[in-house]
Short mmCIF file of C-alpha atoms in Angstrom, two decimals:
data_model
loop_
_atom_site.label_atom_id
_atom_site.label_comp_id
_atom_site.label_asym_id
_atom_site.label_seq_id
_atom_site.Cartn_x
_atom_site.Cartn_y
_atom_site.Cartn_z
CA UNK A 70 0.00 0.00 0.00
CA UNK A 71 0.98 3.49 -0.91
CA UNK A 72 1.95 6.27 1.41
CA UNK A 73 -0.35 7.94 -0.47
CA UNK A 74 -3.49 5.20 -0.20
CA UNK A 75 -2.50 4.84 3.30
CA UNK A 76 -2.79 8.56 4.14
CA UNK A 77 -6.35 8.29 2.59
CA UNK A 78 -7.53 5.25 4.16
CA UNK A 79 -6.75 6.53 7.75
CA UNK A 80 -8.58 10.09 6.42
CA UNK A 81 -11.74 7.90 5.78
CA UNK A 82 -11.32 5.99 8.86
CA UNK A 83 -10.95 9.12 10.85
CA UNK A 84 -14.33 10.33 9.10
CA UNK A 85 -16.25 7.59 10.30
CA UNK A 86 -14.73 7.52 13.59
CA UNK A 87 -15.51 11.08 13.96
CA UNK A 88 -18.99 10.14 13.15
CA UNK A 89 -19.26 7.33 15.35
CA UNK A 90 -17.41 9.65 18.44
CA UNK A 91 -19.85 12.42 18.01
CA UNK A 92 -22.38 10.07 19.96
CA UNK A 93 -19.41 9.64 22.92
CA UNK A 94 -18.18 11.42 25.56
CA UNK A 95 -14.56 12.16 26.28
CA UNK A 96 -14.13 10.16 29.65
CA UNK A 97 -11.03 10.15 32.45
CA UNK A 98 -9.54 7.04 33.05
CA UNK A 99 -7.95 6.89 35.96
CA UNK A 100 -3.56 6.15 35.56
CA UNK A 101 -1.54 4.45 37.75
CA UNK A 102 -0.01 6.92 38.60
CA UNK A 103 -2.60 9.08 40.41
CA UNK A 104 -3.10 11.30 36.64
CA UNK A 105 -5.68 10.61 34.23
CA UNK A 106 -6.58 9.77 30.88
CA UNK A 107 -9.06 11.65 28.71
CA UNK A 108 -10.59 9.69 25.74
CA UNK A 109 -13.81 9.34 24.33
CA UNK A 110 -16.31 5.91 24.69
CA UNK A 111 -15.55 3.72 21.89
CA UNK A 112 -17.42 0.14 21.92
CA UNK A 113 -14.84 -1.34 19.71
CA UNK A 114 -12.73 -0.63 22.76
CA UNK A 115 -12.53 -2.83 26.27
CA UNK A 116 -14.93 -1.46 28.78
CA UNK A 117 -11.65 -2.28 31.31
CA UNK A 118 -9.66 0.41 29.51
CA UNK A 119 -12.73 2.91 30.96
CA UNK A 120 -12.31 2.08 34.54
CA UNK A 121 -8.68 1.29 34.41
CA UNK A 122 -8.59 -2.26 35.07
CA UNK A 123 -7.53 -2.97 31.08
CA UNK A 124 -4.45 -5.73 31.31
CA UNK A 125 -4.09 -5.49 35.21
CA UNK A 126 -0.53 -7.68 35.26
CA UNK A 127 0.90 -6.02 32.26
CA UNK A 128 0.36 -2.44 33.30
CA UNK A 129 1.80 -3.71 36.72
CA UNK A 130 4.96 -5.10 34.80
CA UNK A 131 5.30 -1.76 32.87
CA UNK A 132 4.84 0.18 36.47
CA UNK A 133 7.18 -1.79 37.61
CA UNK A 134 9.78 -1.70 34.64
CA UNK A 135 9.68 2.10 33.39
CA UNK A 136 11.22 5.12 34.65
CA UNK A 137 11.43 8.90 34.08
CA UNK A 138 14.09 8.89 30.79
CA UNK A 139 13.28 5.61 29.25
CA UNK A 140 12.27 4.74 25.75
CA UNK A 141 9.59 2.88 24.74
CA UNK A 142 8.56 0.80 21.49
CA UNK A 143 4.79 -0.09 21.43
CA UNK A 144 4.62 -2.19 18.29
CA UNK A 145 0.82 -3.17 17.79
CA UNK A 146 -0.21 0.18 19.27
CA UNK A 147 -3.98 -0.76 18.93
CA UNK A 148 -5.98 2.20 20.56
CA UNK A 149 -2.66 3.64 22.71
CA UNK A 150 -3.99 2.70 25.86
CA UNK A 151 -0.45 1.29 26.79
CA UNK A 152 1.32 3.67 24.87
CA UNK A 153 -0.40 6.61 26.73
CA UNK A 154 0.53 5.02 30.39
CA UNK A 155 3.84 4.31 29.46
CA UNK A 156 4.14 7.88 28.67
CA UNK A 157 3.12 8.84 31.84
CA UNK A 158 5.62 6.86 33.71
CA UNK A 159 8.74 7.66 31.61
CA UNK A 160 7.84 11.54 31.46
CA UNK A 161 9.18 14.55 29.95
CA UNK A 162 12.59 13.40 29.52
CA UNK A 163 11.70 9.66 27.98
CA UNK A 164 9.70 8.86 24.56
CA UNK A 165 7.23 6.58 23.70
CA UNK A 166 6.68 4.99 19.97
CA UNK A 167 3.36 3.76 19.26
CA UNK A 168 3.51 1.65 16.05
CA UNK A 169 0.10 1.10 14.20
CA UNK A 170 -1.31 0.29 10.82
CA UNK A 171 -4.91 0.10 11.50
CA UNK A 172 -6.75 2.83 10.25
CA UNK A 173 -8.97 3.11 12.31
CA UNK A 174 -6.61 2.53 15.49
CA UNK A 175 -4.37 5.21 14.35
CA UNK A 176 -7.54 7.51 14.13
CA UNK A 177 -8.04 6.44 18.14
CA UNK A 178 -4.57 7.04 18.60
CA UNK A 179 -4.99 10.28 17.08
CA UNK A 180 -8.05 11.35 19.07
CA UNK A 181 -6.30 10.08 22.11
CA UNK A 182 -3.45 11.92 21.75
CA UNK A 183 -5.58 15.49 21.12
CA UNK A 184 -7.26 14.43 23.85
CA UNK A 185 -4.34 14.14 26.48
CA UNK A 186 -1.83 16.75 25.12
CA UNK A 187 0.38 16.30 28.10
CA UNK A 188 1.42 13.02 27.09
CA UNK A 189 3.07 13.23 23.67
CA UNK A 190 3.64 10.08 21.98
CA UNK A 191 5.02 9.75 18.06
CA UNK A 192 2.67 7.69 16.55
CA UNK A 193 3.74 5.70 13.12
CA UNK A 194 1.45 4.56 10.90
CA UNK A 195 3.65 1.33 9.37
CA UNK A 196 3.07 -2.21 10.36
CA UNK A 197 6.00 -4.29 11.69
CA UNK A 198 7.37 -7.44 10.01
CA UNK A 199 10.01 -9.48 9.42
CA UNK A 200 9.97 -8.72 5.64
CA UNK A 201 8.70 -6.07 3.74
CA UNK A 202 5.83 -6.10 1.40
CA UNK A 203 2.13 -6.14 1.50
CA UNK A 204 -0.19 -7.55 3.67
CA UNK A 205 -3.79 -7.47 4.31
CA UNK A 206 -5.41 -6.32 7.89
CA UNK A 207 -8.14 -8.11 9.11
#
């Protein structure tokens, strides 16, 4: 797929997302960290990531794991749920990656990441593999 078909696939996705978001509210969710996260109800989204009990032992693990400074690769991004915690808990001075290919994801992500300005993440819109080529999402 083109940069160029890619660029307006997510465009359309983001249309109908929009669309679909207009009937949600933006919602906190609370962090691990005592801070919160401000996103919108989604119902193609776990109602866990709402009351912040989404993945309990792998947000636990990142708690755990991350610090202020450190870099982070989130490949498989999905909605940025992990993505925006684990910017939270490496702060100003670390980065976070969120690697995505879904267009529709990467319009979450994108929403998301309006949404909760103090927790910049770089977002790319590429899928990871082990070879490089095209590929069909499902």
């Amino acid at each position: 797929m083109s940069r160029s078909d890619l660029r307006r696939r997510t465009r359309l996705a983001a249309h109908g997302a929009r669309a679909r978001w207009r009937r949600h509210r933006v919602v906190a969710v609370a962090r691990p960290d005592g801070g919160v996260l401000r996103w919108r109800r989604d119902e193609r989204y776990p109602s866990a990531m709402l009351d912040g009990t989404y993945e309990p032992h792998l947000v636990a693990r990142l708690t755990d794991l991350l610090h202020p400074g450190d870099h982070v690769l989130d490949v498989g991004a999905n909605s940025g749920y992990l993505s925006l915690l684990a910017k939270a808990l490496v702060g100003s001075e670390g980065r976070v990656v969120a690697v995505e290919p879904h267009p529709e994801n990467l319009a979450t992500l994108a929403d998301r990441t309006r949404l909760t300005p103090d927790l910049p993440i770089a977002v790319l819109a590429v899928a990871a593999a082990p070879a490089s080529g095209r590929a069909t999402l499902d």
